[in-house]
mmCIF file of the C-alpha atoms, coordinates in Angstrom:
data_MODEL
# 
_entry.id   MODEL 
# 
loop_
_atom_site.group_PDB 
_atom_site.id 
_atom_site.type_symbol 
_atom_site.label_atom_id 
_atom_site.label_alt_id 
_atom_site.label_comp_id 
_atom_site.label_asym_id 
_atom_site.label_entity_id 
_atom_site.label_seq_id 
_atom_site.pdbx_PDB_ins_code 
_atom_site.Cartn_x 
_atom_site.Cartn_y 
_atom_site.Cartn_z 
_atom_site.occupancy 
_atom_site.B_iso_or_equiv 
_atom_site.pdbx_formal_charge 
_atom_site.auth_seq_id 
_atom_site.auth_comp_id 
_atom_site.auth_asym_id 
_atom_site.auth_atom_id 
_atom_site.pdbx_PDB_model_num 
ATOM 1   C CA . MET A 1 1   ? -24.999 33.033 -24.115 1.00 0.00 ? 1   MET A CA 1 
ATOM 2   C CA . ALA A 1 2   ? -26.388 29.894 -22.516 1.00 0.00 ? 2   ALA A CA 1 
ATOM 3   C CA . LYS A 1 3   ? -24.388 28.581 -19.564 1.00 0.00 ? 3   LYS A CA 1 
ATOM 4   C CA . ALA A 1 4   ? -24.049 25.510 -17.391 1.00 0.00 ? 4   ALA A CA 1 
ATOM 5   C CA . TYR A 1 5   ? -24.296 25.909 -13.631 1.00 0.00 ? 5   TYR A CA 1 
ATOM 6   C CA . LEU A 1 6   ? -22.909 23.923 -10.725 1.00 0.00 ? 6   LEU A CA 1 
ATOM 7   C CA . VAL A 1 7   ? -24.434 23.729 -7.248  1.00 0.00 ? 7   VAL A CA 1 
ATOM 8   C CA . VAL A 1 8   ? -22.263 22.632 -4.303  1.00 0.00 ? 8   VAL A CA 1 
ATOM 9   C CA . GLU A 1 9   ? -22.388 22.917 -0.510  1.00 0.00 ? 9   GLU A CA 1 
ATOM 10  C CA . GLY A 1 10  ? -18.892 23.606 0.833   1.00 0.00 ? 10  GLY A CA 1 
ATOM 11  C CA . HIS A 1 11  ? -16.871 26.809 0.463   1.00 0.00 ? 11  HIS A CA 1 
ATOM 12  C CA . GLY A 1 12  ? -13.830 24.866 -0.778  1.00 0.00 ? 12  GLY A CA 1 
ATOM 13  C CA . GLU A 1 13  ? -15.882 23.035 -3.377  1.00 0.00 ? 13  GLU A CA 1 
ATOM 14  C CA . VAL A 1 14  ? -16.950 26.236 -5.143  1.00 0.00 ? 14  VAL A CA 1 
ATOM 15  C CA . GLU A 1 15  ? -13.696 26.523 -7.076  1.00 0.00 ? 15  GLU A CA 1 
ATOM 16  C CA . ALA A 1 16  ? -12.488 22.941 -6.653  1.00 0.00 ? 16  ALA A CA 1 
ATOM 17  C CA . ALA A 1 17  ? -15.621 21.346 -8.102  1.00 0.00 ? 17  ALA A CA 1 
ATOM 18  C CA . ARG A 1 18  ? -15.715 23.892 -10.909 1.00 0.00 ? 18  ARG A CA 1 
ATOM 19  C CA . ASN A 1 19  ? -12.125 23.034 -11.808 1.00 0.00 ? 19  ASN A CA 1 
ATOM 20  C CA . LEU A 1 20  ? -12.890 19.322 -11.677 1.00 0.00 ? 20  LEU A CA 1 
ATOM 21  C CA . VAL A 1 21  ? -15.986 19.564 -13.847 1.00 0.00 ? 21  VAL A CA 1 
ATOM 22  C CA . ILE A 1 22  ? -14.479 21.847 -16.485 1.00 0.00 ? 22  ILE A CA 1 
ATOM 23  C CA . ARG A 1 23  ? -11.365 19.677 -16.827 1.00 0.00 ? 23  ARG A CA 1 
ATOM 24  C CA . LEU A 1 24  ? -13.316 16.427 -16.857 1.00 0.00 ? 24  LEU A CA 1 
ATOM 25  C CA . TRP A 1 25  ? -15.779 17.810 -19.415 1.00 0.00 ? 25  TRP A CA 1 
ATOM 26  C CA . ALA A 1 26  ? -12.841 18.497 -21.735 1.00 0.00 ? 26  ALA A CA 1 
ATOM 27  C CA . ASP A 1 27  ? -11.182 15.156 -20.923 1.00 0.00 ? 27  ASP A CA 1 
ATOM 28  C CA . LEU A 1 28  ? -14.356 13.349 -21.998 1.00 0.00 ? 28  LEU A CA 1 
ATOM 29  C CA . GLY A 1 29  ? -14.345 15.235 -25.290 1.00 0.00 ? 29  GLY A CA 1 
ATOM 30  C CA . LEU A 1 30  ? -17.791 16.733 -24.723 1.00 0.00 ? 30  LEU A CA 1 
ATOM 31  C CA . PRO A 1 31  ? -19.063 19.715 -26.752 1.00 0.00 ? 31  PRO A CA 1 
ATOM 32  C CA . HIS A 1 32  ? -17.917 23.136 -25.617 1.00 0.00 ? 32  HIS A CA 1 
ATOM 33  C CA . ALA A 1 33  ? -19.818 24.532 -22.650 1.00 0.00 ? 33  ALA A CA 1 
ATOM 34  C CA . VAL A 1 34  ? -19.495 27.737 -20.638 1.00 0.00 ? 34  VAL A CA 1 
ATOM 35  C CA . TRP A 1 35  ? -19.744 27.168 -16.886 1.00 0.00 ? 35  TRP A CA 1 
ATOM 36  C CA . GLY A 1 36  ? -21.103 30.056 -14.870 1.00 0.00 ? 36  GLY A CA 1 
ATOM 37  C CA . ALA A 1 37  ? -20.047 30.954 -11.355 1.00 0.00 ? 37  ALA A CA 1 
ATOM 38  C CA . PRO A 1 38  ? -20.911 28.027 -9.021  1.00 0.00 ? 38  PRO A CA 1 
ATOM 39  C CA . LYS A 1 39  ? -23.751 28.389 -6.553  1.00 0.00 ? 39  LYS A CA 1 
ATOM 40  C CA . ARG A 1 40  ? -23.704 27.279 -2.939  1.00 0.00 ? 40  ARG A CA 1 
ATOM 41  C CA . GLY A 1 41  ? -26.732 25.407 -1.694  1.00 0.00 ? 41  GLY A CA 1 
ATOM 42  C CA . LYS A 1 42  ? -27.634 24.565 1.870   1.00 0.00 ? 42  LYS A CA 1 
ATOM 43  C CA . ALA A 1 43  ? -28.840 21.247 3.261   1.00 0.00 ? 43  ALA A CA 1 
ATOM 44  C CA . LEU A 1 44  ? -28.698 19.560 -0.134  1.00 0.00 ? 44  LEU A CA 1 
ATOM 45  C CA . ASN A 1 45  ? -29.419 16.274 1.615   1.00 0.00 ? 45  ASN A CA 1 
ATOM 46  C CA . THR A 1 46  ? -32.972 17.488 2.277   1.00 0.00 ? 46  THR A CA 1 
ATOM 47  C CA . ARG A 1 47  ? -35.926 18.093 -0.018  1.00 0.00 ? 47  ARG A CA 1 
ATOM 48  C CA . ALA A 1 48  ? -36.236 21.691 1.180   1.00 0.00 ? 48  ALA A CA 1 
ATOM 49  C CA . GLY A 1 49  ? -32.570 22.401 0.513   1.00 0.00 ? 49  GLY A CA 1 
ATOM 50  C CA . VAL A 1 50  ? -32.707 20.887 -2.962  1.00 0.00 ? 50  VAL A CA 1 
ATOM 51  C CA . LEU A 1 51  ? -35.853 22.805 -3.890  1.00 0.00 ? 51  LEU A CA 1 
ATOM 52  C CA . GLN A 1 52  ? -34.229 26.014 -2.708  1.00 0.00 ? 52  GLN A CA 1 
ATOM 53  C CA . ALA A 1 53  ? -31.193 25.256 -4.873  1.00 0.00 ? 53  ALA A CA 1 
ATOM 54  C CA . CYS A 1 54  ? -33.502 24.646 -7.824  1.00 0.00 ? 54  CYS A CA 1 
ATOM 55  C CA . GLU A 1 55  ? -34.969 28.117 -7.371  1.00 0.00 ? 55  GLU A CA 1 
ATOM 56  C CA . LEU A 1 56  ? -31.442 29.564 -7.455  1.00 0.00 ? 56  LEU A CA 1 
ATOM 57  C CA . LEU A 1 57  ? -30.935 27.828 -10.781 1.00 0.00 ? 57  LEU A CA 1 
ATOM 58  C CA . ARG A 1 58  ? -34.308 28.945 -12.094 1.00 0.00 ? 58  ARG A CA 1 
ATOM 59  C CA . SER A 1 59  ? -33.312 32.555 -11.414 1.00 0.00 ? 59  SER A CA 1 
ATOM 60  C CA . GLU A 1 60  ? -30.474 32.234 -13.938 1.00 0.00 ? 60  GLU A CA 1 
ATOM 61  C CA . ARG A 1 61  ? -32.189 33.094 -17.216 1.00 0.00 ? 61  ARG A CA 1 
ATOM 62  C CA . ASP A 1 62  ? -29.243 31.811 -19.244 1.00 0.00 ? 62  ASP A CA 1 
ATOM 63  C CA . CYS A 1 63  ? -29.090 28.356 -17.625 1.00 0.00 ? 63  CYS A CA 1 
ATOM 64  C CA . ALA A 1 64  ? -28.943 25.581 -20.234 1.00 0.00 ? 64  ALA A CA 1 
ATOM 65  C CA . PHE A 1 65  ? -28.283 22.725 -17.809 1.00 0.00 ? 65  PHE A CA 1 
ATOM 66  C CA . ALA A 1 66  ? -27.007 22.192 -14.273 1.00 0.00 ? 66  ALA A CA 1 
ATOM 67  C CA . LEU A 1 67  ? -25.123 19.771 -12.042 1.00 0.00 ? 67  LEU A CA 1 
ATOM 68  C CA . LEU A 1 68  ? -25.882 19.368 -8.344  1.00 0.00 ? 68  LEU A CA 1 
ATOM 69  C CA . LEU A 1 69  ? -22.912 17.851 -6.524  1.00 0.00 ? 69  LEU A CA 1 
ATOM 70  C CA . ARG A 1 70  ? -22.737 17.004 -2.830  1.00 0.00 ? 70  ARG A CA 1 
ATOM 71  C CA . ASP A 1 71  ? -21.156 14.556 -0.399  1.00 0.00 ? 71  ASP A CA 1 
ATOM 72  C CA . GLU A 1 72  ? -23.084 11.486 0.703   1.00 0.00 ? 72  GLU A CA 1 
ATOM 73  C CA . ASP A 1 73  ? -21.324 10.888 3.998   1.00 0.00 ? 73  ASP A CA 1 
ATOM 74  C CA . ASP A 1 74  ? -23.071 7.863  5.452   1.00 0.00 ? 74  ASP A CA 1 
ATOM 75  C CA . GLY A 1 75  ? -25.866 6.927  3.081   1.00 0.00 ? 75  GLY A CA 1 
ATOM 76  C CA . CYS A 1 76  ? -25.858 4.935  -0.131  1.00 0.00 ? 76  CYS A CA 1 
ATOM 77  C CA . PRO A 1 77  ? -25.563 7.015  -3.332  1.00 0.00 ? 77  PRO A CA 1 
ATOM 78  C CA . ALA A 1 78  ? -27.443 4.316  -5.255  1.00 0.00 ? 78  ALA A CA 1 
ATOM 79  C CA . THR A 1 79  ? -30.480 5.062  -3.074  1.00 0.00 ? 79  THR A CA 1 
ATOM 80  C CA . ALA A 1 80  ? -29.972 8.721  -2.212  1.00 0.00 ? 80  ALA A CA 1 
ATOM 81  C CA . GLY A 1 81  ? -29.110 9.734  -5.778  1.00 0.00 ? 81  GLY A CA 1 
ATOM 82  C CA . PRO A 1 82  ? -32.495 8.837  -7.314  1.00 0.00 ? 82  PRO A CA 1 
ATOM 83  C CA . GLU A 1 83  ? -34.241 10.242 -4.229  1.00 0.00 ? 83  GLU A CA 1 
ATOM 84  C CA . THR A 1 84  ? -32.459 13.574 -4.659  1.00 0.00 ? 84  THR A CA 1 
ATOM 85  C CA . ALA A 1 85  ? -33.222 13.485 -8.385  1.00 0.00 ? 85  ALA A CA 1 
ATOM 86  C CA . ALA A 1 86  ? -36.904 13.070 -7.537  1.00 0.00 ? 86  ALA A CA 1 
ATOM 87  C CA . TRP A 1 87  ? -36.763 16.244 -5.442  1.00 0.00 ? 87  TRP A CA 1 
ATOM 88  C CA . VAL A 1 88  ? -35.216 18.053 -8.409  1.00 0.00 ? 88  VAL A CA 1 
ATOM 89  C CA . ALA A 1 89  ? -37.921 16.676 -10.697 1.00 0.00 ? 89  ALA A CA 1 
ATOM 90  C CA . ALA A 1 90  ? -40.554 18.094 -8.358  1.00 0.00 ? 90  ALA A CA 1 
ATOM 91  C CA . ALA A 1 91  ? -39.218 21.583 -9.089  1.00 0.00 ? 91  ALA A CA 1 
ATOM 92  C CA . SER A 1 92  ? -40.125 21.205 -12.794 1.00 0.00 ? 92  SER A CA 1 
ATOM 93  C CA . LEU A 1 93  ? -37.115 23.120 -14.047 1.00 0.00 ? 93  LEU A CA 1 
ATOM 94  C CA . PRO A 1 94  ? -37.140 23.878 -17.790 1.00 0.00 ? 94  PRO A CA 1 
ATOM 95  C CA . PHE A 1 95  ? -33.623 22.503 -18.372 1.00 0.00 ? 95  PHE A CA 1 
ATOM 96  C CA . PRO A 1 96  ? -31.765 19.227 -17.671 1.00 0.00 ? 96  PRO A CA 1 
ATOM 97  C CA . VAL A 1 97  ? -30.231 18.660 -14.242 1.00 0.00 ? 97  VAL A CA 1 
ATOM 98  C CA . ALA A 1 98  ? -27.872 15.912 -13.102 1.00 0.00 ? 98  ALA A CA 1 
ATOM 99  C CA . VAL A 1 99  ? -27.332 14.873 -9.494  1.00 0.00 ? 99  VAL A CA 1 
ATOM 100 C CA . VAL A 1 100 ? -24.040 13.357 -8.300  1.00 0.00 ? 100 VAL A CA 1 
ATOM 101 C CA . LEU A 1 101 ? -23.287 12.250 -4.752  1.00 0.00 ? 101 LEU A CA 1 
ATOM 102 C CA . ALA A 1 102 ? -19.603 11.834 -3.892  1.00 0.00 ? 102 ALA A CA 1 
ATOM 103 C CA . HIS A 1 103 ? -19.144 8.758  -1.712  1.00 0.00 ? 103 HIS A CA 1 
ATOM 104 C CA . ARG A 1 104 ? -18.270 9.552  0.969   1.00 0.00 ? 104 ARG A CA 1 
ATOM 105 C CA . GLU A 1 105 ? -16.641 12.903 0.376   1.00 0.00 ? 105 GLU A CA 1 
ATOM 106 C CA . PHE A 1 106 ? -15.368 14.921 -2.570  1.00 0.00 ? 106 PHE A CA 1 
ATOM 107 C CA . GLU A 1 107 ? -11.881 14.350 -1.146  1.00 0.00 ? 107 GLU A CA 1 
ATOM 108 C CA . ALA A 1 108 ? -12.212 10.594 -1.673  1.00 0.00 ? 108 ALA A CA 1 
ATOM 109 C CA . TRP A 1 109 ? -11.471 11.297 -5.340  1.00 0.00 ? 109 TRP A CA 1 
ATOM 110 C CA . PHE A 1 110 ? -8.000  12.479 -4.319  1.00 0.00 ? 110 PHE A CA 1 
ATOM 111 C CA . LEU A 1 111 ? -6.981  9.169  -2.799  1.00 0.00 ? 111 LEU A CA 1 
ATOM 112 C CA . PRO A 1 112 ? -6.321  7.048  -5.915  1.00 0.00 ? 112 PRO A CA 1 
ATOM 113 C CA . CYS A 1 113 ? -3.961  9.844  -7.032  1.00 0.00 ? 113 CYS A CA 1 
ATOM 114 C CA . ILE A 1 114 ? -2.444  10.473 -3.607  1.00 0.00 ? 114 ILE A CA 1 
ATOM 115 C CA . HIS A 1 115 ? 0.899   8.950  -4.613  1.00 0.00 ? 115 HIS A CA 1 
ATOM 116 C CA . LEU A 1 116 ? 1.131   11.613 -7.334  1.00 0.00 ? 116 LEU A CA 1 
ATOM 117 C CA . MET A 1 117 ? 0.348   14.382 -4.842  1.00 0.00 ? 117 MET A CA 1 
ATOM 118 C CA . ALA A 1 118 ? 2.645   13.256 -2.030  1.00 0.00 ? 118 ALA A CA 1 
ATOM 119 C CA . GLY A 1 119 ? 5.669   15.498 -1.508  1.00 0.00 ? 119 GLY A CA 1 
ATOM 120 C CA . ARG A 1 120 ? 4.342   18.370 -3.630  1.00 0.00 ? 120 ARG A CA 1 
ATOM 121 C CA . GLU A 1 121 ? 3.879   21.755 -1.985  1.00 0.00 ? 121 GLU A CA 1 
ATOM 122 C CA . ILE A 1 122 ? 0.182   22.495 -1.527  1.00 0.00 ? 122 ILE A CA 1 
ATOM 123 C CA . ARG A 1 123 ? 0.857   25.786 0.246   1.00 0.00 ? 123 ARG A CA 1 
ATOM 124 C CA . PRO A 1 124 ? 3.959   27.111 2.016   1.00 0.00 ? 124 PRO A CA 1 
ATOM 125 C CA . ASP A 1 125 ? 5.439   24.356 4.225   1.00 0.00 ? 125 ASP A CA 1 
ATOM 126 C CA . VAL A 1 126 ? 2.452   22.073 3.639   1.00 0.00 ? 126 VAL A CA 1 
ATOM 127 C CA . ARG A 1 127 ? 2.881   18.800 1.817   1.00 0.00 ? 127 ARG A CA 1 
ATOM 128 C CA . ILE A 1 128 ? 1.372   15.346 2.034   1.00 0.00 ? 128 ILE A CA 1 
ATOM 129 C CA . ALA A 1 129 ? 4.001   13.002 3.440   1.00 0.00 ? 129 ALA A CA 1 
ATOM 130 C CA . GLU A 1 130 ? 6.185   11.419 0.782   1.00 0.00 ? 130 GLU A CA 1 
ATOM 131 C CA . GLY A 1 131 ? 5.471   7.760  0.235   1.00 0.00 ? 131 GLY A CA 1 
ATOM 132 C CA . THR A 1 132 ? 1.747   8.110  0.991   1.00 0.00 ? 132 THR A CA 1 
ATOM 133 C CA . THR A 1 133 ? -0.276  5.609  -1.031  1.00 0.00 ? 133 THR A CA 1 
ATOM 134 C CA . CYS A 1 134 ? -3.940  5.000  -1.699  1.00 0.00 ? 134 CYS A CA 1 
ATOM 135 C CA . PRO A 1 135 ? -5.811  3.022  0.973   1.00 0.00 ? 135 PRO A CA 1 
ATOM 136 C CA . GLU A 1 136 ? -7.481  -0.219 -0.011  1.00 0.00 ? 136 GLU A CA 1 
ATOM 137 C CA . ASP A 1 137 ? -11.025 1.181  -0.119  1.00 0.00 ? 137 ASP A CA 1 
ATOM 138 C CA . PRO A 1 138 ? -10.831 4.945  -0.701  1.00 0.00 ? 138 PRO A CA 1 
ATOM 139 C CA . GLU A 1 139 ? -14.600 5.404  -0.961  1.00 0.00 ? 139 GLU A CA 1 
ATOM 140 C CA . GLY A 1 140 ? -15.116 3.467  2.261   1.00 0.00 ? 140 GLY A CA 1 
ATOM 141 C CA . ILE A 1 141 ? -13.184 5.917  4.449   1.00 0.00 ? 141 ILE A CA 1 
ATOM 142 C CA . ARG A 1 142 ? -15.231 8.141  6.741   1.00 0.00 ? 142 ARG A CA 1 
ATOM 143 C CA . ASP A 1 143 ? -13.645 11.563 7.290   1.00 0.00 ? 143 ASP A CA 1 
ATOM 144 C CA . VAL A 1 144 ? -11.187 11.724 4.409   1.00 0.00 ? 144 VAL A CA 1 
ATOM 145 C CA . LYS A 1 145 ? -10.357 15.261 5.520   1.00 0.00 ? 145 LYS A CA 1 
ATOM 146 C CA . GLY A 1 146 ? -9.042  13.828 8.793   1.00 0.00 ? 146 GLY A CA 1 
ATOM 147 C CA . TRP A 1 147 ? -7.161  11.106 6.904   1.00 0.00 ? 147 TRP A CA 1 
ATOM 148 C CA . LEU A 1 148 ? -5.415  13.788 4.870   1.00 0.00 ? 148 LEU A CA 1 
ATOM 149 C CA . SER A 1 149 ? -4.644  15.869 7.959   1.00 0.00 ? 149 SER A CA 1 
ATOM 150 C CA . LYS A 1 150 ? -2.789  12.929 9.516   1.00 0.00 ? 150 LYS A CA 1 
ATOM 151 C CA . ARG A 1 151 ? -0.458  12.971 6.518   1.00 0.00 ? 151 ARG A CA 1 
ATOM 152 C CA . PHE A 1 152 ? 0.224   16.702 6.711   1.00 0.00 ? 152 PHE A CA 1 
ATOM 153 C CA . PRO A 1 153 ? 3.256   18.101 8.583   1.00 0.00 ? 153 PRO A CA 1 
ATOM 154 C CA . PRO A 1 154 ? 2.963   18.283 12.397  1.00 0.00 ? 154 PRO A CA 1 
ATOM 155 C CA . GLY A 1 155 ? 0.779   21.171 13.451  1.00 0.00 ? 155 GLY A CA 1 
ATOM 156 C CA . LYS A 1 156 ? -0.888  21.456 10.047  1.00 0.00 ? 156 LYS A CA 1 
ATOM 157 C CA . ILE A 1 157 ? -4.320  20.199 8.998   1.00 0.00 ? 157 ILE A CA 1 
ATOM 158 C CA . TYR A 1 158 ? -6.160  19.897 5.721   1.00 0.00 ? 158 TYR A CA 1 
ATOM 159 C CA . LYS A 1 159 ? -8.262  23.000 5.071   1.00 0.00 ? 159 LYS A CA 1 
ATOM 160 C CA . PRO A 1 160 ? -10.728 22.789 2.171   1.00 0.00 ? 160 PRO A CA 1 
ATOM 161 C CA . THR A 1 161 ? -10.704 26.525 1.494   1.00 0.00 ? 161 THR A CA 1 
ATOM 162 C CA . LEU A 1 162 ? -6.907  26.486 1.146   1.00 0.00 ? 162 LEU A CA 1 
ATOM 163 C CA . ASP A 1 163 ? -6.101  23.004 -0.141  1.00 0.00 ? 163 ASP A CA 1 
ATOM 164 C CA . GLN A 1 164 ? -9.048  21.541 -2.035  1.00 0.00 ? 164 GLN A CA 1 
ATOM 165 C CA . LEU A 1 165 ? -8.525  23.406 -5.299  1.00 0.00 ? 165 LEU A CA 1 
ATOM 166 C CA . LYS A 1 166 ? -4.814  22.604 -5.515  1.00 0.00 ? 166 LYS A CA 1 
ATOM 167 C CA . LEU A 1 167 ? -5.341  18.891 -4.874  1.00 0.00 ? 167 LEU A CA 1 
ATOM 168 C CA . THR A 1 168 ? -8.192  18.849 -7.388  1.00 0.00 ? 168 THR A CA 1 
ATOM 169 C CA . GLN A 1 169 ? -5.871  20.341 -10.000 1.00 0.00 ? 169 GLN A CA 1 
ATOM 170 C CA . TRP A 1 170 ? -3.512  17.415 -9.401  1.00 0.00 ? 170 TRP A CA 1 
ATOM 171 C CA . ILE A 1 171 ? -6.107  14.703 -9.985  1.00 0.00 ? 171 ILE A CA 1 
ATOM 172 C CA . ASP A 1 172 ? -5.109  12.416 -12.851 1.00 0.00 ? 172 ASP A CA 1 
ATOM 173 C CA . PHE A 1 173 ? -8.341  11.305 -14.494 1.00 0.00 ? 173 PHE A CA 1 
ATOM 174 C CA . GLY A 1 174 ? -6.780  8.193  -15.999 1.00 0.00 ? 174 GLY A CA 1 
ATOM 175 C CA . VAL A 1 175 ? -5.574  7.036  -12.586 1.00 0.00 ? 175 VAL A CA 1 
ATOM 176 C CA . LEU A 1 176 ? -8.861  7.907  -10.887 1.00 0.00 ? 176 LEU A CA 1 
ATOM 177 C CA . ARG A 1 177 ? -10.858 6.184  -13.626 1.00 0.00 ? 177 ARG A CA 1 
ATOM 178 C CA . ALA A 1 178 ? -8.723  3.042  -13.366 1.00 0.00 ? 178 ALA A CA 1 
ATOM 179 C CA . SER A 1 179 ? -9.365  2.893  -9.611  1.00 0.00 ? 179 SER A CA 1 
ATOM 180 C CA . GLY A 1 180 ? -12.998 2.000  -10.285 1.00 0.00 ? 180 GLY A CA 1 
ATOM 181 C CA . ALA A 1 181 ? -14.388 4.694  -7.970  1.00 0.00 ? 181 ALA A CA 1 
ATOM 182 C CA . ARG A 1 182 ? -18.118 4.289  -8.502  1.00 0.00 ? 182 ARG A CA 1 
ATOM 183 C CA . SER A 1 183 ? -19.167 7.818  -7.627  1.00 0.00 ? 183 SER A CA 1 
ATOM 184 C CA . PHE A 1 184 ? -16.587 9.209  -10.062 1.00 0.00 ? 184 PHE A CA 1 
ATOM 185 C CA . ARG A 1 185 ? -18.015 6.976  -12.770 1.00 0.00 ? 185 ARG A CA 1 
ATOM 186 C CA . THR A 1 186 ? -21.424 8.422  -11.905 1.00 0.00 ? 186 THR A CA 1 
ATOM 187 C CA . LEU A 1 187 ? -19.995 11.925 -12.355 1.00 0.00 ? 187 LEU A CA 1 
ATOM 188 C CA . GLU A 1 188 ? -18.700 11.001 -15.801 1.00 0.00 ? 188 GLU A CA 1 
ATOM 189 C CA . ASN A 1 189 ? -22.087 9.548  -16.767 1.00 0.00 ? 189 ASN A CA 1 
ATOM 190 C CA . ALA A 1 190 ? -23.821 12.668 -15.462 1.00 0.00 ? 190 ALA A CA 1 
ATOM 191 C CA . LEU A 1 191 ? -21.681 14.937 -17.628 1.00 0.00 ? 191 LEU A CA 1 
ATOM 192 C CA . ARG A 1 192 ? -22.329 12.789 -20.683 1.00 0.00 ? 192 ARG A CA 1 
ATOM 193 C CA . PHE A 1 193 ? -26.054 13.039 -19.953 1.00 0.00 ? 193 PHE A CA 1 
ATOM 194 C CA . LEU A 1 194 ? -25.887 16.833 -19.714 1.00 0.00 ? 194 LEU A CA 1 
ATOM 195 C CA . ALA A 1 195 ? -23.971 17.034 -22.978 1.00 0.00 ? 195 ALA A CA 1 
ATOM 196 C CA . ALA A 1 196 ? -26.646 15.034 -24.801 1.00 0.00 ? 196 ALA A CA 1 
ATOM 197 C CA . PRO A 1 197 ? -29.805 14.826 -22.669 1.00 0.00 ? 197 PRO A CA 1 
ATOM 198 C CA . SER A 1 198 ? -32.507 12.345 -23.552 1.00 0.00 ? 198 SER A CA 1 
ATOM 199 C CA . ALA A 1 199 ? -36.244 12.836 -23.238 1.00 0.00 ? 199 ALA A CA 1 
ATOM 200 C CA . LEU A 1 200 ? -35.663 12.627 -19.494 1.00 0.00 ? 200 LEU A CA 1 
ATOM 201 C CA . LYS A 1 201 ? -34.524 15.897 -17.971 1.00 0.00 ? 201 LYS A CA 1 
ATOM 202 C CA . ILE A 1 202 ? -33.143 14.441 -14.756 1.00 0.00 ? 202 ILE A CA 1 
ATOM 203 C CA . TYR A 1 203 ? -30.156 12.187 -14.060 1.00 0.00 ? 203 TYR A CA 1 
ATOM 204 C CA . PRO A 1 204 ? -30.227 9.678  -12.518 1.00 0.00 ? 204 PRO A CA 1 
ATOM 205 C CA . PRO A 1 205 ? -33.823 8.754  -13.380 1.00 0.00 ? 205 PRO A CA 1 
ATOM 206 C CA . PRO A 1 206 ? -35.966 9.253  -10.257 1.00 0.00 ? 206 PRO A CA 1 
ATOM 207 C CA . ARG A 1 207 ? -37.470 6.043  -8.961  1.00 0.00 ? 207 ARG A CA 1 
ATOM 208 C CA . PRO A 1 208 ? -41.267 5.769  -8.981  1.00 0.00 ? 208 PRO A CA 1 
# 
């Protein structure tokens, strides 16, 4: 059976990103797809790292299409996205691939929904402080992980491997969509592309 594959960098994102993508795929009403176990890439902000990730995907004989998802901490996704897509294109994979860069971090997608997460138990004795609300520019915050930690109980910090999946499960797509988060909109467009690829096999289109 043909499968879709996801490539991420962080340990916490392996299950969190998979949960996000599978739920969002269904929320968008896209045709049924089976997502294989996510793959972890290294240095996905470099050509060498992306090409290595492409070889991991190529090794999966049942791969029908793939999504490469990483954080774009300080750069501009509008520039880095097509550049990364060009590196993928250079690998000449036989199936469609979409590239999405979360600006600035995957965790920025939590912030528009943070009021829905506040006060709920993430793990024993760990909750985001009640009354926490979304900052004015959630995608403009550098170090969202630190921002979250400051709203955890004293002595506790946000840990992606323990907390990222649970918070991802609490994302409300309607609320996140209404926030206008541009990198989330890119993710939605990327999934639509993978569900019905055009003559181009790469999203976003690499710049000449």
